Amino acid sequence: MSRLELPALDPTTVTEKQGSGYPEPFKSRMGDRAKRRLGDACGLTKFGVNLVTLAVGAQSALRHWHTLEDEFVYVLEGEVVLVTNEGEQTLKAGMCAGYPAGSRNAHHFINRSSKPAKYLEMGTNVPGDTAFYPDDDLSIQWTEDGHAAYAHKDGRRYP
Amino acid sequence: MSRLELPALDPTTVTEKQGSGYPEPFKSRMGDRAKRRLGDACGLTKFGVNLVTLAVGAQSALRHWHTLEDEFVYVLEGEVVLVTNEGEQTLKAGMCAGYPAGSRNAHHFINRSSKPAKYLEMGTNVPGDTAFYPDDDLSIQWTEDGHAAYAHKDGRRYP
């Protein structure tokens, strides 16, 4: 089989990254989650596109909403439970969801099925974007040198 | 089956729009192409996400590149031929392509197979973005009232 050349890309040639960047105890709660950063691999800078595999019991993220970033997800295989402020809905392959920037409806996916689930997630890269986590003692602080750091809601940094 | 509620969305509930906005003779060359505007249906404004069905012989667009818009496509069903400045590659379901803003590598998909193809296309909404069409006598002119109009390469407007 001939290998694709950019701008085309075979996602299986992109390194799969395990795990999350959250501090503990949140990191472990994500379970077995792996992402391939397809947009980055194509040289895109204005938005990210990740191909995500959620193992049984794994989560997409802590439940959150973004101030400046539009997000969109499209389920490719299996099924996931979408949890929002209004409750739960099950999304099967071929279903999608979109989260407009600034909409305070915190969301995440949980794989409560008995099989792995795959989905595409995309979101705009916006300087100064932050996220809020209504269920958890977590916040994001932007530092003077332009990095985002995780902190408790009272401002104390996580190690 | 229970109907999904926003922010979740069943793409089959979104109206499918046939045809292209190009002037003739380009419009007819696109063939049987239909789009569901999923991002718009979810209230997203920073980027668009369309679920596109290309019938046998249909094309995604005229071959083009964008000045300010990042684009990404992910093939869901069937196969398409990607045509760029460097030639042709066949993308099957599960393959993708990404086109960074300002990269002068003009691209489009053609369905040369014997079955319909489906893909997701996404691109950022950037005021002032324009596109160039190296193979065709087409250009985009921005008008003073903020609309994009199609013109010949010498500036004469299409009717």
Short mmCIF file of C-alpha atoms in Angstrom, two decimals, chain A residues 26-34 53-62 79-81 83 108-119:
data_model
loop_
_atom_site.label_atom_id
_atom_site.label_comp_id
_atom_site.label_asym_id
_atom_site.label_seq_id
_atom_site.Cartn_x
_atom_site.Cartn_y
_atom_site.Cartn_z
CA PHE A 26 -8.18 14.23 37.83
CA LYS A 27 -5.61 12.65 35.51
CA SER A 28 -6.35 9.10 36.71
CA ARG A 29 -10.10 9.66 36.40
CA MET A 30 -9.75 10.05 32.59
CA GLY A 31 -8.94 6.34 32.30
CA ASP A 32 -7.46 4.89 29.12
CA ARG A 33 -7.67 7.75 26.62
CA ALA A 34 -5.44 8.13 23.56
CA THR A 53 -9.96 6.50 21.36
CA LEU A 54 -11.81 6.10 24.67
CA ALA A 55 -11.45 2.67 26.25
CA VAL A 56 -14.28 1.22 28.32
CA GLY A 57 -14.83 3.51 31.32
CA ALA A 58 -12.66 6.33 30.01
CA GLN A 59 -13.63 10.01 29.79
CA SER A 60 -12.93 12.69 27.16
CA ALA A 61 -12.17 15.38 29.75
CA LEU A 62 -13.43 16.76 33.03
CA GLU A 79 -21.01 4.96 21.61
CA VAL A 80 -20.44 7.55 24.32
CA VAL A 81 -22.55 9.26 26.95
CA VAL A 83 -23.04 14.72 30.09
CA HIS A 108 -17.79 15.75 28.54
CA PHE A 109 -18.03 12.22 27.12
CA ILE A 110 -17.91 9.00 29.17
CA ASN A 111 -17.62 5.58 27.58
CA ARG A 112 -20.11 3.51 29.61
CA SER A 113 -20.36 0.84 26.89
CA SER A 114 -18.54 -2.49 26.72
CA LYS A 115 -16.39 -1.55 23.68
CA PRO A 116 -13.86 1.19 22.83
CA ALA A 117 -15.29 4.33 21.25
CA LYS A 118 -13.62 6.57 18.65
CA TYR A 119 -14.41 10.16 17.83
#
